[in-house]
Short mmCIF file of C-alpha atoms in Angstrom, two decimals:
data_model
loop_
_atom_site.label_atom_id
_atom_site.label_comp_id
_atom_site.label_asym_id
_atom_site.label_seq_id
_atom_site.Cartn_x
_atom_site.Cartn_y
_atom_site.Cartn_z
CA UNK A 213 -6.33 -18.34 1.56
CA UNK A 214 -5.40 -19.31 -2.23
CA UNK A 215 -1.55 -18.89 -2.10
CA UNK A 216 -1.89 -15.28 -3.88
CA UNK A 217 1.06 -13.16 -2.63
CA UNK A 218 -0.18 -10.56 0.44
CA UNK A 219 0.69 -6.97 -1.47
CA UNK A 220 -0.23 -3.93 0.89
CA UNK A 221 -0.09 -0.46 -0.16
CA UNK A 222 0.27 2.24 2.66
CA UNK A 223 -0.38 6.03 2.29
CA UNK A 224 -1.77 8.83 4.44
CA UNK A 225 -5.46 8.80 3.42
CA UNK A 226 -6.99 8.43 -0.20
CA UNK A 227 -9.86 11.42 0.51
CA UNK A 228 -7.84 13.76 -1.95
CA UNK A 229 -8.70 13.91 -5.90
CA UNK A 230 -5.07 13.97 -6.71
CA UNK A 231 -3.14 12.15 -9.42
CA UNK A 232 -1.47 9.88 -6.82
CA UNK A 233 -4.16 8.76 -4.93
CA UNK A 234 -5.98 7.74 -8.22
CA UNK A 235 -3.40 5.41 -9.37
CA UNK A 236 -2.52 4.23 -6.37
CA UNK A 237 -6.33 2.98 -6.16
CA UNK A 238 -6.07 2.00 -10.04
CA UNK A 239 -3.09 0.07 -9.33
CA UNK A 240 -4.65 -2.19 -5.92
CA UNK A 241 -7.31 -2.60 -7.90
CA UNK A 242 -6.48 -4.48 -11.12
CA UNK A 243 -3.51 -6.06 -9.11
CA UNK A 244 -6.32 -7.66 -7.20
CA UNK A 245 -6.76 -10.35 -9.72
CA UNK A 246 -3.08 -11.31 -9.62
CA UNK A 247 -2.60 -11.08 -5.57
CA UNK A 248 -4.13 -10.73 -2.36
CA UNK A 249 -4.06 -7.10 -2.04
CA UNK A 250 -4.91 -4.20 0.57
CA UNK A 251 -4.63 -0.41 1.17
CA UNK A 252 -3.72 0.46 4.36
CA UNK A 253 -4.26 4.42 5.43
CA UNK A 254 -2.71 6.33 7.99
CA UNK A 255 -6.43 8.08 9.00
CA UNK A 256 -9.58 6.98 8.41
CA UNK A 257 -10.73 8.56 5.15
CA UNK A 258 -13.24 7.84 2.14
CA UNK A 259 -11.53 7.31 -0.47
CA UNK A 260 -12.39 9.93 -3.17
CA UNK A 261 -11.74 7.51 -6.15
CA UNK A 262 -13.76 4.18 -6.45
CA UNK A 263 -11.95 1.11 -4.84
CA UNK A 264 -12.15 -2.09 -6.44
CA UNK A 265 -14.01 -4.73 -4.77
CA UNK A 266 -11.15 -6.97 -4.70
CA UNK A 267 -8.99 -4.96 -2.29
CA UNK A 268 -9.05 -5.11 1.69
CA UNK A 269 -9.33 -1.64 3.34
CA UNK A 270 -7.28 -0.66 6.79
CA UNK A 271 -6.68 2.06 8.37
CA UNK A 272 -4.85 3.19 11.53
CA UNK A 273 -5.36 6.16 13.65
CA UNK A 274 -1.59 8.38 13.17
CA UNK A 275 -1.43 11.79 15.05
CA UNK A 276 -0.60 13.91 12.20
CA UNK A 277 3.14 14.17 14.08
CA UNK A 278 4.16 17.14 11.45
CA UNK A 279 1.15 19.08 11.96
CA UNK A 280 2.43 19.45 15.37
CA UNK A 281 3.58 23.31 16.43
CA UNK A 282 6.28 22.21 18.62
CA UNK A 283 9.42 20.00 17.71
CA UNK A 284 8.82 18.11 21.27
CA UNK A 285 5.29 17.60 19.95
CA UNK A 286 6.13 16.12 16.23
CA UNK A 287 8.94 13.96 17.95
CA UNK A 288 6.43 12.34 20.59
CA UNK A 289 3.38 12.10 17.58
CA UNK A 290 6.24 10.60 15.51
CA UNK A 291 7.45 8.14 17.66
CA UNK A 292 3.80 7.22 18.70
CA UNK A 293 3.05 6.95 14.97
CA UNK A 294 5.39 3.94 14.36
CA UNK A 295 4.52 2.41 17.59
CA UNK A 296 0.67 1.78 15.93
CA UNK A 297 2.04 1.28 12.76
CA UNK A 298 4.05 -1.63 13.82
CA UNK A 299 1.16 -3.13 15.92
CA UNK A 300 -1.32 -3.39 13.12
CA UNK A 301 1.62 -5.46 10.94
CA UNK A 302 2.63 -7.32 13.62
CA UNK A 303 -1.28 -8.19 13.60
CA UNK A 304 -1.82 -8.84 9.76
CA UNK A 305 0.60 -10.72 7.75
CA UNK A 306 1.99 -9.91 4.09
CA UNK A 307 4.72 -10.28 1.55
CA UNK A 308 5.13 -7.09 0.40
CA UNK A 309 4.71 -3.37 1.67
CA UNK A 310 4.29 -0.72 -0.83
CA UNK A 311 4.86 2.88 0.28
CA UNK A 312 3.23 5.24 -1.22
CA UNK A 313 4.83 8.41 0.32
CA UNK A 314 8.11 8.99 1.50
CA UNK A 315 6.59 10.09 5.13
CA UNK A 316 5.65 6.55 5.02
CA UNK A 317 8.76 4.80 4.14
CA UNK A 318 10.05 7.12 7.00
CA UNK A 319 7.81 5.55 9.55
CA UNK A 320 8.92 1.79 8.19
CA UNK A 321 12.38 2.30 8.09
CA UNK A 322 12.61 4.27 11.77
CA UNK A 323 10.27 1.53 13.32
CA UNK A 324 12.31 -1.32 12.13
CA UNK A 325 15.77 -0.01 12.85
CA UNK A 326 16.74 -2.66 14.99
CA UNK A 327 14.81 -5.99 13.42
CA UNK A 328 14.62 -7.84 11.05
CA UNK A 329 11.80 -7.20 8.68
CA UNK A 330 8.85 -9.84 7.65
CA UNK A 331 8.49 -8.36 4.33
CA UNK A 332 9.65 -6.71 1.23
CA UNK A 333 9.54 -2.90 1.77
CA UNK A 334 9.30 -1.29 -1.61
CA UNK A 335 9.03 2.68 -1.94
CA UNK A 336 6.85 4.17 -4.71
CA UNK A 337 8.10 7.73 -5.48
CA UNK A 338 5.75 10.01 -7.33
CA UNK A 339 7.60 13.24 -7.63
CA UNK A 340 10.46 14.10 -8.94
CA UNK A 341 13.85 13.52 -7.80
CA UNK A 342 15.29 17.01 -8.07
CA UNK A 343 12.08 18.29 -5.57
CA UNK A 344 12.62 21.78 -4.83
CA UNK A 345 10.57 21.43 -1.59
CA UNK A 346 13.12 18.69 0.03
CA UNK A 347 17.06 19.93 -0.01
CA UNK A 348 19.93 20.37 1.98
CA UNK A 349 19.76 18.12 5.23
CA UNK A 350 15.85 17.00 4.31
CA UNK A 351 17.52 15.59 1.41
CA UNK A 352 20.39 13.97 2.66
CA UNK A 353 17.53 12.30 5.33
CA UNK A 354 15.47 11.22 2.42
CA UNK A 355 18.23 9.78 0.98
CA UNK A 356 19.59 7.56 3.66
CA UNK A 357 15.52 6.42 4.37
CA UNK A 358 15.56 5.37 0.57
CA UNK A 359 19.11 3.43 0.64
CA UNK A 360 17.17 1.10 3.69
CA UNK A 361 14.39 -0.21 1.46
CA UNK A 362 14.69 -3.31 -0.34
CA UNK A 363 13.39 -1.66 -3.70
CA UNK A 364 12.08 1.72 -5.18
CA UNK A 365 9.74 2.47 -8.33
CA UNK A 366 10.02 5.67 -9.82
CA UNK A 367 8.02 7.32 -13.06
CA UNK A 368 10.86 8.44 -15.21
CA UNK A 369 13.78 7.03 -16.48
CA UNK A 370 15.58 10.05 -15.69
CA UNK A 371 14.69 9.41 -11.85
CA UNK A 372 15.90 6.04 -12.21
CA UNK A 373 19.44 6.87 -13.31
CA UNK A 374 20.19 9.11 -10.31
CA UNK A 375 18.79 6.60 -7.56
CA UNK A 376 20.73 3.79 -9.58
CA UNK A 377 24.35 6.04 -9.40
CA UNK A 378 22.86 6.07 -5.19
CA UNK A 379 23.43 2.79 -5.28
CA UNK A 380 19.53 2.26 -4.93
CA UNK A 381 17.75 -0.79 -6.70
CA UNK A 382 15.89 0.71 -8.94
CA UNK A 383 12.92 0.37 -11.08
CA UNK A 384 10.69 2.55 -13.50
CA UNK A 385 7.24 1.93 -14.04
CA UNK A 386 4.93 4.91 -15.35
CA UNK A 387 1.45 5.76 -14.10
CA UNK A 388 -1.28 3.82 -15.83
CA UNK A 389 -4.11 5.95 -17.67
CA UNK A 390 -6.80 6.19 -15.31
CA UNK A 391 -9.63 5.56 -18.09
CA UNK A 392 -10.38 4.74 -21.39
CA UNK A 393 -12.34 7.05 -23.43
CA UNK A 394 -14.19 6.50 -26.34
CA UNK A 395 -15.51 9.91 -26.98
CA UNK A 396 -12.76 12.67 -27.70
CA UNK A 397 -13.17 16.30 -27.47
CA UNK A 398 -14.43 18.04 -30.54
CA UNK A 399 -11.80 20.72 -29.29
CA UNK A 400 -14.33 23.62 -30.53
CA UNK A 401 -14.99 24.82 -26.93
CA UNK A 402 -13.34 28.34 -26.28
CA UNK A 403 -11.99 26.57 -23.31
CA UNK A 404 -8.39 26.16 -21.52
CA UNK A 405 -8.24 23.82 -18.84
CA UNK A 406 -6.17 23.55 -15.96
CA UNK A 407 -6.82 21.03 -12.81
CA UNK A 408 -4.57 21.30 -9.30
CA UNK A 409 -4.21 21.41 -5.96
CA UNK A 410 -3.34 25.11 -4.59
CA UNK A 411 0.16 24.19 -4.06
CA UNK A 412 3.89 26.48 -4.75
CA UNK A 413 4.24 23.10 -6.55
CA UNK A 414 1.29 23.48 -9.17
CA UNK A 415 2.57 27.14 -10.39
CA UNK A 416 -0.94 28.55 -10.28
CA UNK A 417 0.91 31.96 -9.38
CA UNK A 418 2.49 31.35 -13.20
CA UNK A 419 -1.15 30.50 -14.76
CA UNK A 420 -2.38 33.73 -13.57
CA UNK A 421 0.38 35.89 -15.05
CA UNK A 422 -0.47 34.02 -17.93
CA UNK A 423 -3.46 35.12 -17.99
CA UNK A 424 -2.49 38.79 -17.36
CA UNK A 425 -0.47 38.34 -20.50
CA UNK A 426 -3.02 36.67 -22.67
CA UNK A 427 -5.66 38.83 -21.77
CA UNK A 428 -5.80 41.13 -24.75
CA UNK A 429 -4.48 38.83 -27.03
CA UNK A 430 -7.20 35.85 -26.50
CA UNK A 431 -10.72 36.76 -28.01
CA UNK A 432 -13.93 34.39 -26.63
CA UNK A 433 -11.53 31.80 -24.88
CA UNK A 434 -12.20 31.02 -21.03
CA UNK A 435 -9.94 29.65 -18.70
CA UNK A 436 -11.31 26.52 -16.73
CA UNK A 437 -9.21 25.78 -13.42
CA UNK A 438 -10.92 22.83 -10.90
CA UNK A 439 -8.99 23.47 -7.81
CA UNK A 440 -8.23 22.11 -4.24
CA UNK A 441 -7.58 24.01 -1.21
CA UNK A 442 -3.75 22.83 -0.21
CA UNK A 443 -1.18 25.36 0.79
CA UNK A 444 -3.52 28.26 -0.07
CA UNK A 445 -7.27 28.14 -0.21
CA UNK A 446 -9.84 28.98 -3.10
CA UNK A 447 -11.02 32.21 -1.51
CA UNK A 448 -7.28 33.26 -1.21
CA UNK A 449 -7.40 32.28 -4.91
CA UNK A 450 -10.64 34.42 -5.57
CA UNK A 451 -8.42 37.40 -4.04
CA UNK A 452 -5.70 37.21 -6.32
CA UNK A 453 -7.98 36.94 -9.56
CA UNK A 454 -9.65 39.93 -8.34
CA UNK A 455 -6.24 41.63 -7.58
CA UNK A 456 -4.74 40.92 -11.56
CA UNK A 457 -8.59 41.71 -12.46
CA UNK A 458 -8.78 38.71 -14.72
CA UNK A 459 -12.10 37.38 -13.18
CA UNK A 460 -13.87 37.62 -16.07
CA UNK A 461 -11.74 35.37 -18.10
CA UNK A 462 -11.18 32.27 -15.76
CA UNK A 463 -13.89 29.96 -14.21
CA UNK A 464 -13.84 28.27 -10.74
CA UNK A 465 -14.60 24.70 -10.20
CA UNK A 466 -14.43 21.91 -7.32
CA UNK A 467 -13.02 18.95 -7.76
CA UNK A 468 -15.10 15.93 -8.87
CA UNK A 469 -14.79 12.35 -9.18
CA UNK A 470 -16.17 13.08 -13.00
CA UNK A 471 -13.37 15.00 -14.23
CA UNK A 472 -13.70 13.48 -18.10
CA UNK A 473 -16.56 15.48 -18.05
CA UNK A 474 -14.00 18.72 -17.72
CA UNK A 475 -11.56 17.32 -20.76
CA UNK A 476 -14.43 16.55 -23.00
CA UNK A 477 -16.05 20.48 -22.61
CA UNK A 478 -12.49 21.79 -23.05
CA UNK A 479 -10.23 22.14 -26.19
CA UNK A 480 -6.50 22.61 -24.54
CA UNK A 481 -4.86 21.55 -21.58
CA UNK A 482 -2.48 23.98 -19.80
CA UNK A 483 -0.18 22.99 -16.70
CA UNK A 484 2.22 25.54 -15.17
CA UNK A 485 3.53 23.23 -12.78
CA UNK A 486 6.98 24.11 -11.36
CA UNK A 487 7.89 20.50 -10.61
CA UNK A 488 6.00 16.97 -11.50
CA UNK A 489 6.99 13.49 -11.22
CA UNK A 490 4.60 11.98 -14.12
CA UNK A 491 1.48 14.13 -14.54
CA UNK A 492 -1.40 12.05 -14.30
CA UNK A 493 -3.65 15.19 -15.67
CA UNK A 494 -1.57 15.42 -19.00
CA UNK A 495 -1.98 11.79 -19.71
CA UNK A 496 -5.92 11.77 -18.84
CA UNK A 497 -6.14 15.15 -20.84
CA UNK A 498 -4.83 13.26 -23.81
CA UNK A 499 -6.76 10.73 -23.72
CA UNK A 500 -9.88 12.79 -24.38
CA UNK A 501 -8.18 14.19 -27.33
CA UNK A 502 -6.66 17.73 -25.55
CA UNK A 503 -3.34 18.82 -27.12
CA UNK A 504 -1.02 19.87 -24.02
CA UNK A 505 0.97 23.15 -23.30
CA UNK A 506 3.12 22.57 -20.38
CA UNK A 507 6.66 24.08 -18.43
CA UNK A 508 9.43 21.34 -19.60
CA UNK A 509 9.75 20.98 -15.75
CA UNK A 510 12.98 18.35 -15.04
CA UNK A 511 10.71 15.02 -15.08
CA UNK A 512 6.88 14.56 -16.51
CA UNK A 513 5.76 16.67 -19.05
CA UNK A 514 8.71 15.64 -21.81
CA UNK A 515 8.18 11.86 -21.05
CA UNK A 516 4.05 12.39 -22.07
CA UNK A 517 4.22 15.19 -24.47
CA UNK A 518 5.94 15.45 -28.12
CA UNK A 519 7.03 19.00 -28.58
CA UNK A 520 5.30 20.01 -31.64
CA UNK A 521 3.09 16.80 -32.68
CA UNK A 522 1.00 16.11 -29.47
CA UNK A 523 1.41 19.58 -27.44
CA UNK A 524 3.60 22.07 -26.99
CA UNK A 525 6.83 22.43 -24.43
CA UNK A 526 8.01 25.62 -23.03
CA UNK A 527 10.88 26.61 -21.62
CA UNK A 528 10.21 26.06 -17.53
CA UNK A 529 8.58 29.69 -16.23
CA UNK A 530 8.92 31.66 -19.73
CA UNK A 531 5.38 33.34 -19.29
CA UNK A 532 6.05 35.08 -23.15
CA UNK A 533 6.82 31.89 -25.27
CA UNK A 534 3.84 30.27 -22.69
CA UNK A 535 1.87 32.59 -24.01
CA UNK A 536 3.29 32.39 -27.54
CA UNK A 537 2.17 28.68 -27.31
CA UNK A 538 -1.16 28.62 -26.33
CA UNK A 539 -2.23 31.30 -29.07
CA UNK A 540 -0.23 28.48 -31.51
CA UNK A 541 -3.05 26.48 -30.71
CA UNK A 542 -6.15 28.41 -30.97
CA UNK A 543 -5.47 27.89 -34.42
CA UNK A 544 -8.78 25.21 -35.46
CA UNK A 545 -6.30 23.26 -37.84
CA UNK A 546 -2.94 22.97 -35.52
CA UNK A 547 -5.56 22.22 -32.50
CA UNK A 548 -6.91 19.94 -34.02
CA UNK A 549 -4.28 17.98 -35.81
CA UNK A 550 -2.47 17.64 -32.45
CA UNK A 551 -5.52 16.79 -30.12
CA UNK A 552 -5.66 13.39 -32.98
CA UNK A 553 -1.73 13.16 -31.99
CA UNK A 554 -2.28 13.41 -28.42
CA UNK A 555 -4.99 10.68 -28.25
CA UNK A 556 -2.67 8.09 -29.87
CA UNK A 557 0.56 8.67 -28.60
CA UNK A 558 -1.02 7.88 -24.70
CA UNK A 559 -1.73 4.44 -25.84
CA UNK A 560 1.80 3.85 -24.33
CA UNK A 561 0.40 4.47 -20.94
CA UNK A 562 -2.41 1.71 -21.11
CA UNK A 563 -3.68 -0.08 -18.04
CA UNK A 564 -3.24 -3.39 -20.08
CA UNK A 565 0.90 -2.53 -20.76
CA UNK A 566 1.34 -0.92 -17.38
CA UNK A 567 -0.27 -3.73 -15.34
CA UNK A 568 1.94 -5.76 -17.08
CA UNK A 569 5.14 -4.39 -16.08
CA UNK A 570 3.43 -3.93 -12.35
CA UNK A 571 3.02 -8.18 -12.20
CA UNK A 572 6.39 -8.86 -13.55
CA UNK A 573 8.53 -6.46 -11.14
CA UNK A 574 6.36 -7.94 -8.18
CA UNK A 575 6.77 -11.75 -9.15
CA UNK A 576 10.32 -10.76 -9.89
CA UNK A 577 10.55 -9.54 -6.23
CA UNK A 578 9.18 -12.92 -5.06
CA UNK A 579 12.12 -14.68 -7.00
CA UNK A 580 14.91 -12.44 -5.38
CA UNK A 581 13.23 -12.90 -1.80
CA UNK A 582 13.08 -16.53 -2.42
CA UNK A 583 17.04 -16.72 -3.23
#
């Protein structure tokens, strides 16, 4: 060993092409050089995005306790969960745990109840506070789990100030850029681009009314989405295209580890989301030069996206001004003039600044554990 601090990440499985899994495996990875780090998963799984070589893989085998039918079932996979979890740390040693998903920091902070833990338990949260998908007594469970960890990181500032009212320590640190890229688009491409998961959460109901709506008023423009079965599945997807008889005007696509490819081809970004915590796509679509139309959902899109210089934010589920919006930018010299926007107001989101910020919390965690 060379004295680096022991920093392990733990998350379900990294075989997704989501925004969450690709930072978390941008994040272990230029961390490595600071710290002895590893990515634990709760299944065995490829990861979709390239791990750096400096970064120990684990895995354990969990039951998948909520995909249970029964309540009898989920409670026995649960508790059977967090009795493997807590043999492979007994088993490996380190300073710091980083949960990635707040199933996760469930499983730590049930399983160590009634001891004293070894190491720092930090959660990472990567949605959005205000979460439609978790209220009443979910919430009020999520809460207590997040008042027993020793620290949480959140995206936005915003986030930040409710946990801190909670009486939760707090602290922001936004997603990295995933890449660099050179090349921009040329943004001449008739193309609209949207990437997702086929989740309630990704509003790809709202992106097909859109369509409905825009269909007479666009002329040679294509919609591009690259989606992922989730909730709902592609051919579902196929079925509802074919229902609002918009097939002709919007593309399928898989997902693919070369998704630059995608923002370089297109020449606007569109996300309908109906929640976010920080998009990752916005960022990476401005980075390739792509001027932004997005739903001013609570947290995200206003912390990436200057209304009027670098995209354009609309009023969350307002399918007319949506609409109104993307036509705004079909114009060649407004396009353009905010793709050369978008591309340098991401700069804030480097890897070099972010990593930064990443190091100094974690050695800052070291003092406070030392004290």
């Amino acid at each position: 060993m060379d004295g680096k601090r022991n920093i392990l990440f733990v998350c379900r499985r990294l075989n997704i092409a989501g925004g969450k899994e690709r930072v978390l495996v941008n994040t272990a990875s230029f961390l490595a050089d600071s710290f002895q780090v590893g990515i634990l998963q709760l299944t065995q799984a490829d990861s979709f995005y390239p791990v750096g070589t400096g970064v120990d893989m684990y895995h354990i085998e969990a039951s998948n306790a909520f995909g249970k039918r029964s309540i009898a079932a989920k409670l026995r996979g649960f508790i059977q969960d967090i009795k493997i979890l807590r043999r492979f740390m007994q088993d490996h040693s380190t300073d710091v745990v980083i949960s990635v998903d707040y199933f996760v920091s469930w499983m730590f902070v049930l399983g160590t109840l009634f001891s004293k833990r070894p190491y720092l338990l930090i959660g990472w949260e990567h949605i959005g506070y205000n979460n439609p998908w978790v209220q009443g007594l979910g919430r009020k469970l999520k809460n207590y789990i997040l008042k027993q960890l020793d620290h949480l990181v959140v995206l936005t500032r915003h986030d930040a100030d409710i946990y801190n009212k909670m009486g939760i320590p707090v602290t922001t640190i936004p997603n990295a850029k995933s890449f660099e890229s050179i090349v921009k688009s040329n943004l001449e491409q008739k193309r609209i681009l949207t990437i997702g998961r086929l989740s309630p959460q990704k509003g790809i109901d709202y992106l097909l009314d859109l369509i409905v709506v825009l269909k007479d008023r666009l002329h040679g423009w294509k919609f591009i989405l690259v989606a992922q079965d989730d909730l709902f599945t592609v051919d579902e997807l196929k079925q509802w295209i074919a229902e609002k008889q918009i097939g002709h005007l919007i593309d399928l696509y898989p997902p693919t580890s070369k998704i630059v490819d995608y923002y370089l081809q297109s020449s606007i970004y569109l996300m309908t989301s109906r929640n976010e915590g920080l998009p990752m796509v916005l960022i990476e679509a401005m980075e390739c030069g792509l001027p932004c139309v997005s739903f001013d959902c609570e947290t995200g899109p206003a912390d990436i996206i200057q209304d009027g210089v670098s995209g354009k934010l609309v009023p969350t589920f307002n399918l007319e001004r949506m609409a109104d919006s993307v036509l705004a930018l079909t114009d060649d010299a407004t396009r353009k003039m905010m793709g050369v926007n978008a591309a340098a107001s991401v700069e804030k989101f480097s890897l070099e600044r972010i990593s930064k910020q990443w190091q100094g919390f974690l050695n800052a965690t070291k003092k406070k554990a030392e004290c």
